[in-house]
CSV table of C-alpha atoms in Angstrom, one decimal:
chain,number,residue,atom,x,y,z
A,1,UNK,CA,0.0,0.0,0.0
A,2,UNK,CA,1.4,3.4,-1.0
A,3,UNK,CA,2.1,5.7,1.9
A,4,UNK,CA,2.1,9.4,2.4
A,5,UNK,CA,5.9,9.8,2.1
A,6,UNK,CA,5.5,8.2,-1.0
A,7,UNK,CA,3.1,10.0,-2.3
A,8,UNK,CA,4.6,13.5,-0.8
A,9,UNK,CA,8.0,12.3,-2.9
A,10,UNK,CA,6.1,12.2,-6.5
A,11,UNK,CA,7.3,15.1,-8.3
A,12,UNK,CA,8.0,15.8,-11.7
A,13,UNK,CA,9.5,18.2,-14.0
A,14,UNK,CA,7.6,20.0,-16.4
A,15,UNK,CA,10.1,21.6,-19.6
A,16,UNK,CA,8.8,20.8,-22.4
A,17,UNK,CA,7.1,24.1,-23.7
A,18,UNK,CA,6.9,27.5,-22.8
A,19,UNK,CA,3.9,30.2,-22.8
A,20,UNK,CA,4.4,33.8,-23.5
A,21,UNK,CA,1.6,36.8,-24.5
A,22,UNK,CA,3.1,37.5,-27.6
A,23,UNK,CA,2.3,34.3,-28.9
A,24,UNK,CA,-1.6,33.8,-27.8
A,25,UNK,CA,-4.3,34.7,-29.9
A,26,UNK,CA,-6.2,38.0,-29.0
A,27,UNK,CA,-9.3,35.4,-28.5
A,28,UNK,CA,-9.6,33.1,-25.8
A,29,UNK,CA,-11.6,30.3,-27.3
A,30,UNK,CA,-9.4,30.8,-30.5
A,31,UNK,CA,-6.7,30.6,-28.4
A,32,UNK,CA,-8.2,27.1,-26.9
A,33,UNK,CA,-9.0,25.7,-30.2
A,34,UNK,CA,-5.0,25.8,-30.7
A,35,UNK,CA,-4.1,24.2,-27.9
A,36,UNK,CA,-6.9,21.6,-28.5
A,37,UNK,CA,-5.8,21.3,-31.9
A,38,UNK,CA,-2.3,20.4,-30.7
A,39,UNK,CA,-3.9,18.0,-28.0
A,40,UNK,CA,-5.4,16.0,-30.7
A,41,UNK,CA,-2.7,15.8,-33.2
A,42,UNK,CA,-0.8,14.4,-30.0
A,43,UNK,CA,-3.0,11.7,-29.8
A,44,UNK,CA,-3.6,12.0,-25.9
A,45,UNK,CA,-6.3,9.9,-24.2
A,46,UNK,CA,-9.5,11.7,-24.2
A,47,UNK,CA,-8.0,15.1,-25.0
A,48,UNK,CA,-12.0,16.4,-25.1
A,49,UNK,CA,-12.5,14.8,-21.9
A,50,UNK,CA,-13.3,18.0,-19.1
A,51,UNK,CA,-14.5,18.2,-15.2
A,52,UNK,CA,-17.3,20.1,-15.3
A,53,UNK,CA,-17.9,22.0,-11.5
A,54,UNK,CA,-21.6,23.0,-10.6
A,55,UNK,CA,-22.9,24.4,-7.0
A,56,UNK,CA,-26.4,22.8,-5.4
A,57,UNK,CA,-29.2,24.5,-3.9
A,58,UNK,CA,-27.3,23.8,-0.1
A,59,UNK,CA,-23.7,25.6,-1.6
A,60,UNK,CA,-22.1,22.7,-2.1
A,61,UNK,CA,-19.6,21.9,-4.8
A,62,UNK,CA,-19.4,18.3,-7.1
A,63,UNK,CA,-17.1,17.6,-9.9
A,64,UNK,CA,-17.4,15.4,-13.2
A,65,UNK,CA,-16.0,14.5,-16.3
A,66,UNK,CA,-17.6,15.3,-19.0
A,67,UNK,CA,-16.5,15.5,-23.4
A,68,UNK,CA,-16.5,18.8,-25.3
A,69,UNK,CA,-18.9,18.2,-28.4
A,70,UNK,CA,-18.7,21.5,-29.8
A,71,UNK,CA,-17.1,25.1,-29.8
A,72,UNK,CA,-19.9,26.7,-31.8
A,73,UNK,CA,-19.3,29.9,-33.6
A,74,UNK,CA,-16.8,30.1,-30.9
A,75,UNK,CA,-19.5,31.3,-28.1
A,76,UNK,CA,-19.1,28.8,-25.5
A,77,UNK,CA,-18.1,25.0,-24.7
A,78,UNK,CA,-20.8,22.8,-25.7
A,79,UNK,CA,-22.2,19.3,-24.0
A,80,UNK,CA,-24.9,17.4,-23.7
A,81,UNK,CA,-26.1,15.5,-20.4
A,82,UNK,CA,-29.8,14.4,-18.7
A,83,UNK,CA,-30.7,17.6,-17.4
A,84,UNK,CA,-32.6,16.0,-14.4
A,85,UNK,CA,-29.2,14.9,-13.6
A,86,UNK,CA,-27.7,16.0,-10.4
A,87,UNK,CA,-25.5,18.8,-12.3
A,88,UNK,CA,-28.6,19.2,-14.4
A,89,UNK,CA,-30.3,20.2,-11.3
A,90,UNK,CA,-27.7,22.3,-10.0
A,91,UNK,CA,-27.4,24.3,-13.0
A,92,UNK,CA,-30.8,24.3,-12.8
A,93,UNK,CA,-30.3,26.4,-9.5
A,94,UNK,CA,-27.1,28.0,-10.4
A,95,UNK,CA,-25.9,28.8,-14.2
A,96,UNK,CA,-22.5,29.8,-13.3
A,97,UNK,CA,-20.0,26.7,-13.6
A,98,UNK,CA,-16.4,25.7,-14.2
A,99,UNK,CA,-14.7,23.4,-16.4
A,100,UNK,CA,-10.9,22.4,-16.8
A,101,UNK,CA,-9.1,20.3,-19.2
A,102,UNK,CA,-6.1,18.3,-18.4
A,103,UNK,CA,-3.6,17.4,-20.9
A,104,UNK,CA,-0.5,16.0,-19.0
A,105,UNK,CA,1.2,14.9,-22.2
A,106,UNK,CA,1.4,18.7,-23.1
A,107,UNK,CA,2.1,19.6,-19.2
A,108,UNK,CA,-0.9,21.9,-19.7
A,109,UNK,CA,-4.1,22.7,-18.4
A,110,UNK,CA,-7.3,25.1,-19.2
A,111,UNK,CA,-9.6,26.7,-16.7
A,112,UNK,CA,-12.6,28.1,-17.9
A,113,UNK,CA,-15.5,30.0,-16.1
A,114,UNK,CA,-18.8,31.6,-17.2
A,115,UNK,CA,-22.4,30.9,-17.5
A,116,UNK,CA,-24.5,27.6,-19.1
A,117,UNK,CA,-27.8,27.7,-21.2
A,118,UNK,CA,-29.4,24.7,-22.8
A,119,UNK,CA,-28.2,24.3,-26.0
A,120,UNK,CA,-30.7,24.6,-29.0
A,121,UNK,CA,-33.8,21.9,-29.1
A,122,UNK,CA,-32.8,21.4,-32.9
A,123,UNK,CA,-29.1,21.6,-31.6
A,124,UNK,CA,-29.5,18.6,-29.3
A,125,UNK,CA,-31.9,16.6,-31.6
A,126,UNK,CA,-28.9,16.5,-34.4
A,127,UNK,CA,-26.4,15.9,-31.9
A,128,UNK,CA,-28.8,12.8,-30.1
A,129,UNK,CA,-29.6,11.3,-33.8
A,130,UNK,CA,-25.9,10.9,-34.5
A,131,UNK,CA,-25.0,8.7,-31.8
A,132,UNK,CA,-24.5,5.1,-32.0
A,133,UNK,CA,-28.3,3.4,-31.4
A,134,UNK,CA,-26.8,1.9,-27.7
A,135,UNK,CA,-26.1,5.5,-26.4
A,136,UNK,CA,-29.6,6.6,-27.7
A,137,UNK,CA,-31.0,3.7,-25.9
A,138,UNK,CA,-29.0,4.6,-22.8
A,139,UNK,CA,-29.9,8.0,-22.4
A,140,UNK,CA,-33.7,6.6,-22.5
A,141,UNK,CA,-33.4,3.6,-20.4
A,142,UNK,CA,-30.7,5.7,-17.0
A,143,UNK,CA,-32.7,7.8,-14.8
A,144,UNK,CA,-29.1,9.5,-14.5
A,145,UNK,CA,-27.8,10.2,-10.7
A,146,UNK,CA,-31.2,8.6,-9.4
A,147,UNK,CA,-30.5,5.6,-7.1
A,148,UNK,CA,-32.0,2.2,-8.7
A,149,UNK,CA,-31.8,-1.5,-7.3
A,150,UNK,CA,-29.3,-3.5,-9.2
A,151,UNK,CA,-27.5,-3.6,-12.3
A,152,UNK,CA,-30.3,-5.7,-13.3
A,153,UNK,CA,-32.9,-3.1,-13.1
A,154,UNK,CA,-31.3,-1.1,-16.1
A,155,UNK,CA,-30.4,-3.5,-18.0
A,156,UNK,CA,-33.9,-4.6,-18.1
A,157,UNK,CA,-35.2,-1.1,-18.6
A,158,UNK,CA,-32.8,-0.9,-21.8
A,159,UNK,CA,-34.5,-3.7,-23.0
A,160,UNK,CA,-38.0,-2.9,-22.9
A,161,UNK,CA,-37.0,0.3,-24.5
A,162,UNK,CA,-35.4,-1.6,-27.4
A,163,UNK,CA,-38.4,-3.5,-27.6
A,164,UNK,CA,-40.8,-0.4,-27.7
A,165,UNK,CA,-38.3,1.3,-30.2
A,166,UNK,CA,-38.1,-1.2,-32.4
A,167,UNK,CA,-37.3,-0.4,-36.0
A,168,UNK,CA,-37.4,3.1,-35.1
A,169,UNK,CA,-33.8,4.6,-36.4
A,170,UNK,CA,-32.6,7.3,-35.3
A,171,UNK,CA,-34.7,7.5,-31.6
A,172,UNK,CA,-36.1,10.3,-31.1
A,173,UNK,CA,-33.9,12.8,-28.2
A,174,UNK,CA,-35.7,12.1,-24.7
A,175,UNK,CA,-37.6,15.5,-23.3
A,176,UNK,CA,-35.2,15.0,-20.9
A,177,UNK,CA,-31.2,15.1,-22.0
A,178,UNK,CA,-30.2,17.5,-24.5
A,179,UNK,CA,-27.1,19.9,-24.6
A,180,UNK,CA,-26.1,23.1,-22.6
A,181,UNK,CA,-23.7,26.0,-23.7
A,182,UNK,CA,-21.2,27.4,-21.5
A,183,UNK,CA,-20.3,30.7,-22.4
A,184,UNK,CA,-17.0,31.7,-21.0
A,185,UNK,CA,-16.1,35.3,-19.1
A,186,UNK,CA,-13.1,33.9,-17.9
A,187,UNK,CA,-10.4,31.4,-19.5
A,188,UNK,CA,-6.7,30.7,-18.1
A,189,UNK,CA,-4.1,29.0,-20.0
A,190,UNK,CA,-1.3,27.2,-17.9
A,191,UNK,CA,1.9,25.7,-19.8
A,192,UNK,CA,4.3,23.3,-17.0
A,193,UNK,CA,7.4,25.1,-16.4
A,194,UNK,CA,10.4,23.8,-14.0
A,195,UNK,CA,11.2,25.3,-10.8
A,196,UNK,CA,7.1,25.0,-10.4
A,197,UNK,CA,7.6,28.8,-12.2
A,198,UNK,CA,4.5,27.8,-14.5
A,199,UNK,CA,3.4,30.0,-16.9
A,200,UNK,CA,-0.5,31.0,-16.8
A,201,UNK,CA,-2.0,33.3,-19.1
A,202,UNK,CA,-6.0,34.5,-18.0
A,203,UNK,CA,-8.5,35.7,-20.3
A,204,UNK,CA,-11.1,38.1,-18.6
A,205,UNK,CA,-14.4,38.9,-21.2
A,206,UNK,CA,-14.2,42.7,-21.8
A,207,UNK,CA,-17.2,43.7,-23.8
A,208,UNK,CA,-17.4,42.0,-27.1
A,209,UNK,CA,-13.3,41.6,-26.5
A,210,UNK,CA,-10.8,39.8,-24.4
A,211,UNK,CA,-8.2,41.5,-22.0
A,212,UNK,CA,-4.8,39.6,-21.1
A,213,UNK,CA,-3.2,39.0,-18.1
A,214,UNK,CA,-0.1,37.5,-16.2
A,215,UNK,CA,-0.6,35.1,-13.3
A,216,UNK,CA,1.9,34.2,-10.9
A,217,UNK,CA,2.0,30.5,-10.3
Protein backbone atom coordinates (compact mmCIF):
# COMPACT_ATOMS: atom_id res chain seq x y z
CA UNK A 1 0.00 0.00 0.00
CA UNK A 2 1.37 3.37 -0.99
CA UNK A 3 2.09 5.70 1.94
CA UNK A 4 2.10 9.45 2.38
CA UNK A 5 5.92 9.83 2.12
CA UNK A 6 5.49 8.16 -1.01
CA UNK A 7 3.08 10.04 -2.27
CA UNK A 8 4.63 13.49 -0.77
CA UNK A 9 7.99 12.32 -2.92
CA UNK A 10 6.12 12.18 -6.48
CA UNK A 11 7.35 15.15 -8.34
CA UNK A 12 8.00 15.80 -11.72
CA UNK A 13 9.47 18.24 -14.01
CA UNK A 14 7.64 19.95 -16.40
CA UNK A 15 10.06 21.57 -19.64
CA UNK A 16 8.82 20.76 -22.41
CA UNK A 17 7.13 24.11 -23.74
CA UNK A 18 6.87 27.54 -22.81
CA UNK A 19 3.95 30.22 -22.79
CA UNK A 20 4.39 33.77 -23.50
CA UNK A 21 1.56 36.80 -24.45
CA UNK A 22 3.10 37.53 -27.56
CA UNK A 23 2.25 34.25 -28.90
CA UNK A 24 -1.61 33.85 -27.84
CA UNK A 25 -4.32 34.73 -29.86
CA UNK A 26 -6.25 37.96 -29.02
CA UNK A 27 -9.31 35.43 -28.49
CA UNK A 28 -9.57 33.11 -25.82
CA UNK A 29 -11.62 30.29 -27.26
CA UNK A 30 -9.44 30.81 -30.47
CA UNK A 31 -6.67 30.57 -28.44
CA UNK A 32 -8.24 27.08 -26.88
CA UNK A 33 -9.01 25.74 -30.21
CA UNK A 34 -5.02 25.77 -30.71
CA UNK A 35 -4.13 24.24 -27.92
CA UNK A 36 -6.88 21.61 -28.55
CA UNK A 37 -5.80 21.27 -31.86
CA UNK A 38 -2.33 20.42 -30.73
CA UNK A 39 -3.91 17.97 -27.95
CA UNK A 40 -5.38 15.98 -30.70
CA UNK A 41 -2.66 15.78 -33.15
CA UNK A 42 -0.78 14.38 -30.04
CA UNK A 43 -2.99 11.75 -29.77
CA UNK A 44 -3.58 12.02 -25.86
CA UNK A 45 -6.30 9.90 -24.15
CA UNK A 46 -9.49 11.65 -24.20
CA UNK A 47 -8.04 15.09 -25.05
CA UNK A 48 -12.01 16.39 -25.06
CA UNK A 49 -12.54 14.83 -21.91
CA UNK A 50 -13.31 17.98 -19.12
CA UNK A 51 -14.46 18.16 -15.18
CA UNK A 52 -17.25 20.09 -15.27
CA UNK A 53 -17.87 22.01 -11.49
CA UNK A 54 -21.62 23.01 -10.58
CA UNK A 55 -22.86 24.38 -6.98
CA UNK A 56 -26.37 22.83 -5.38
CA UNK A 57 -29.19 24.47 -3.86
CA UNK A 58 -27.29 23.79 -0.14
CA UNK A 59 -23.67 25.57 -1.60
CA UNK A 60 -22.08 22.71 -2.09
CA UNK A 61 -19.63 21.92 -4.76
CA UNK A 62 -19.44 18.34 -7.10
CA UNK A 63 -17.14 17.60 -9.94
CA UNK A 64 -17.40 15.37 -13.19
CA UNK A 65 -15.98 14.48 -16.31
CA UNK A 66 -17.62 15.27 -19.01
CA UNK A 67 -16.49 15.46 -23.36
CA UNK A 68 -16.47 18.85 -25.29
CA UNK A 69 -18.89 18.23 -28.40
CA UNK A 70 -18.65 21.54 -29.84
CA UNK A 71 -17.09 25.08 -29.85
CA UNK A 72 -19.90 26.67 -31.82
CA UNK A 73 -19.26 29.90 -33.55
CA UNK A 74 -16.81 30.08 -30.95
CA UNK A 75 -19.48 31.31 -28.10
CA UNK A 76 -19.07 28.76 -25.51
CA UNK A 77 -18.15 24.96 -24.74
CA UNK A 78 -20.84 22.82 -25.73
CA UNK A 79 -22.22 19.28 -23.96
CA UNK A 80 -24.85 17.36 -23.72
CA UNK A 81 -26.09 15.47 -20.40
CA UNK A 82 -29.77 14.37 -18.75
CA UNK A 83 -30.68 17.58 -17.45
CA UNK A 84 -32.61 15.98 -14.36
CA UNK A 85 -29.19 14.85 -13.58
CA UNK A 86 -27.65 16.01 -10.40
CA UNK A 87 -25.50 18.79 -12.32
CA UNK A 88 -28.64 19.19 -14.36
CA UNK A 89 -30.34 20.20 -11.35
CA UNK A 90 -27.70 22.33 -10.03
CA UNK A 91 -27.40 24.26 -12.96
CA UNK A 92 -30.82 24.33 -12.76
CA UNK A 93 -30.32 26.40 -9.49
CA UNK A 94 -27.12 27.98 -10.44
CA UNK A 95 -25.92 28.85 -14.19
CA UNK A 96 -22.53 29.77 -13.25
CA UNK A 97 -19.97 26.70 -13.63
CA UNK A 98 -16.42 25.70 -14.23
CA UNK A 99 -14.72 23.37 -16.38
CA UNK A 100 -10.87 22.40 -16.82
CA UNK A 101 -9.05 20.28 -19.23
CA UNK A 102 -6.08 18.27 -18.43
CA UNK A 103 -3.61 17.44 -20.94
CA UNK A 104 -0.46 16.01 -19.05
CA UNK A 105 1.16 14.89 -22.21
CA UNK A 106 1.44 18.74 -23.06
CA UNK A 107 2.06 19.61 -19.20
CA UNK A 108 -0.89 21.91 -19.72
CA UNK A 109 -4.09 22.69 -18.39
CA UNK A 110 -7.34 25.05 -19.24
CA UNK A 111 -9.56 26.66 -16.66
CA UNK A 112 -12.59 28.14 -17.94
CA UNK A 113 -15.49 30.01 -16.10
CA UNK A 114 -18.82 31.60 -17.19
CA UNK A 115 -22.41 30.95 -17.45
CA UNK A 116 -24.47 27.65 -19.14
CA UNK A 117 -27.75 27.66 -21.23
CA UNK A 118 -29.44 24.67 -22.77
CA UNK A 119 -28.18 24.33 -26.00
CA UNK A 120 -30.74 24.61 -28.97
CA UNK A 121 -33.78 21.93 -29.11
CA UNK A 122 -32.84 21.41 -32.86
CA UNK A 123 -29.07 21.61 -31.60
CA UNK A 124 -29.48 18.58 -29.29
CA UNK A 125 -31.91 16.65 -31.61
CA UNK A 126 -28.92 16.52 -34.40
CA UNK A 127 -26.44 15.88 -31.87
CA UNK A 128 -28.82 12.83 -30.14
CA UNK A 129 -29.59 11.33 -33.77
CA UNK A 130 -25.92 10.90 -34.49
CA UNK A 131 -25.01 8.71 -31.77
CA UNK A 132 -24.47 5.09 -31.96
CA UNK A 133 -28.30 3.37 -31.36
CA UNK A 134 -26.78 1.94 -27.68
CA UNK A 135 -26.09 5.54 -26.42
CA UNK A 136 -29.63 6.56 -27.74
CA UNK A 137 -31.04 3.65 -25.92
CA UNK A 138 -29.04 4.56 -22.76
CA UNK A 139 -29.90 7.97 -22.44
CA UNK A 140 -33.70 6.60 -22.48
CA UNK A 141 -33.39 3.60 -20.36
CA UNK A 142 -30.66 5.68 -17.02
CA UNK A 143 -32.70 7.76 -14.84
CA UNK A 144 -29.10 9.46 -14.50
CA UNK A 145 -27.81 10.21 -10.71
CA UNK A 146 -31.22 8.58 -9.44
CA UNK A 147 -30.52 5.63 -7.07
CA UNK A 148 -32.03 2.21 -8.73
CA UNK A 149 -31.75 -1.55 -7.32
CA UNK A 150 -29.29 -3.49 -9.17
CA UNK A 151 -27.52 -3.60 -12.35
CA UNK A 152 -30.26 -5.73 -13.34
CA UNK A 153 -32.86 -3.12 -13.10
CA UNK A 154 -31.26 -1.09 -16.05
CA UNK A 155 -30.40 -3.48 -18.00
CA UNK A 156 -33.88 -4.56 -18.13
CA UNK A 157 -35.15 -1.09 -18.60
CA UNK A 158 -32.79 -0.87 -21.79
CA UNK A 159 -34.50 -3.70 -23.05
CA UNK A 160 -37.99 -2.93 -22.85
CA UNK A 161 -36.96 0.33 -24.50
CA UNK A 162 -35.41 -1.58 -27.41
CA UNK A 163 -38.41 -3.53 -27.62
CA UNK A 164 -40.77 -0.39 -27.71
CA UNK A 165 -38.33 1.32 -30.19
CA UNK A 166 -38.14 -1.25 -32.36
CA UNK A 167 -37.33 -0.42 -36.02
CA UNK A 168 -37.44 3.07 -35.12
CA UNK A 169 -33.79 4.59 -36.36
CA UNK A 170 -32.60 7.30 -35.28
CA UNK A 171 -34.73 7.46 -31.65
CA UNK A 172 -36.14 10.33 -31.05
CA UNK A 173 -33.87 12.75 -28.21
CA UNK A 174 -35.67 12.15 -24.73
CA UNK A 175 -37.64 15.49 -23.28
CA UNK A 176 -35.15 15.00 -20.88
CA UNK A 177 -31.24 15.06 -21.97
CA UNK A 178 -30.24 17.52 -24.48
CA UNK A 179 -27.13 19.88 -24.64
CA UNK A 180 -26.08 23.06 -22.58
CA UNK A 181 -23.70 25.97 -23.67
CA UNK A 182 -21.19 27.37 -21.47
CA UNK A 183 -20.33 30.70 -22.35
CA UNK A 184 -16.98 31.75 -20.96
CA UNK A 185 -16.12 35.26 -19.09
CA UNK A 186 -13.10 33.92 -17.93
CA UNK A 187 -10.43 31.38 -19.50
CA UNK A 188 -6.74 30.73 -18.09
CA UNK A 189 -4.09 28.97 -20.00
CA UNK A 190 -1.30 27.16 -17.93
CA UNK A 191 1.93 25.70 -19.80
CA UNK A 192 4.31 23.29 -17.03
CA UNK A 193 7.38 25.06 -16.41
CA UNK A 194 10.44 23.79 -14.03
CA UNK A 195 11.18 25.30 -10.78
CA UNK A 196 7.10 25.02 -10.41
CA UNK A 197 7.62 28.82 -12.15
CA UNK A 198 4.46 27.79 -14.52
CA UNK A 199 3.36 29.97 -16.85
CA UNK A 200 -0.48 31.03 -16.77
CA UNK A 201 -1.99 33.31 -19.07
CA UNK A 202 -6.05 34.47 -18.02
CA UNK A 203 -8.46 35.71 -20.27
CA UNK A 204 -11.09 38.11 -18.65
CA UNK A 205 -14.36 38.85 -21.22
CA UNK A 206 -14.17 42.72 -21.79
CA UNK A 207 -17.18 43.67 -23.83
CA UNK A 208 -17.37 42.01 -27.05
CA UNK A 209 -13.33 41.63 -26.47
CA UNK A 210 -10.81 39.76 -24.39
CA UNK A 211 -8.24 41.46 -21.97
CA UNK A 212 -4.79 39.56 -21.14
CA UNK A 213 -3.16 39.03 -18.08
CA UNK A 214 -0.07 37.51 -16.23
CA UNK A 215 -0.59 35.07 -13.29
CA UNK A 216 1.88 34.20 -10.85
CA UNK A 217 1.96 30.54 -10.34
Amino acid sequence: MTNDQQLADLRKTYAQRTLTESEVAPDAVQQFRTWLDEALAAHLDEPTAMTLATVGADGQPSTRVVLLKGLPDDAGFLFYTNYDSRKGQELAHDALAALNFFWPGLERQVRVEGKVEKAAAATSDAYFQSRPRGSQLGAWASPQSQVIGSREELEAREKDLEAQFAGQDPLPRPPHWGGYLLRPTRVEFWQGRPSRLHDRILYEKDGAGWRRSRLAP
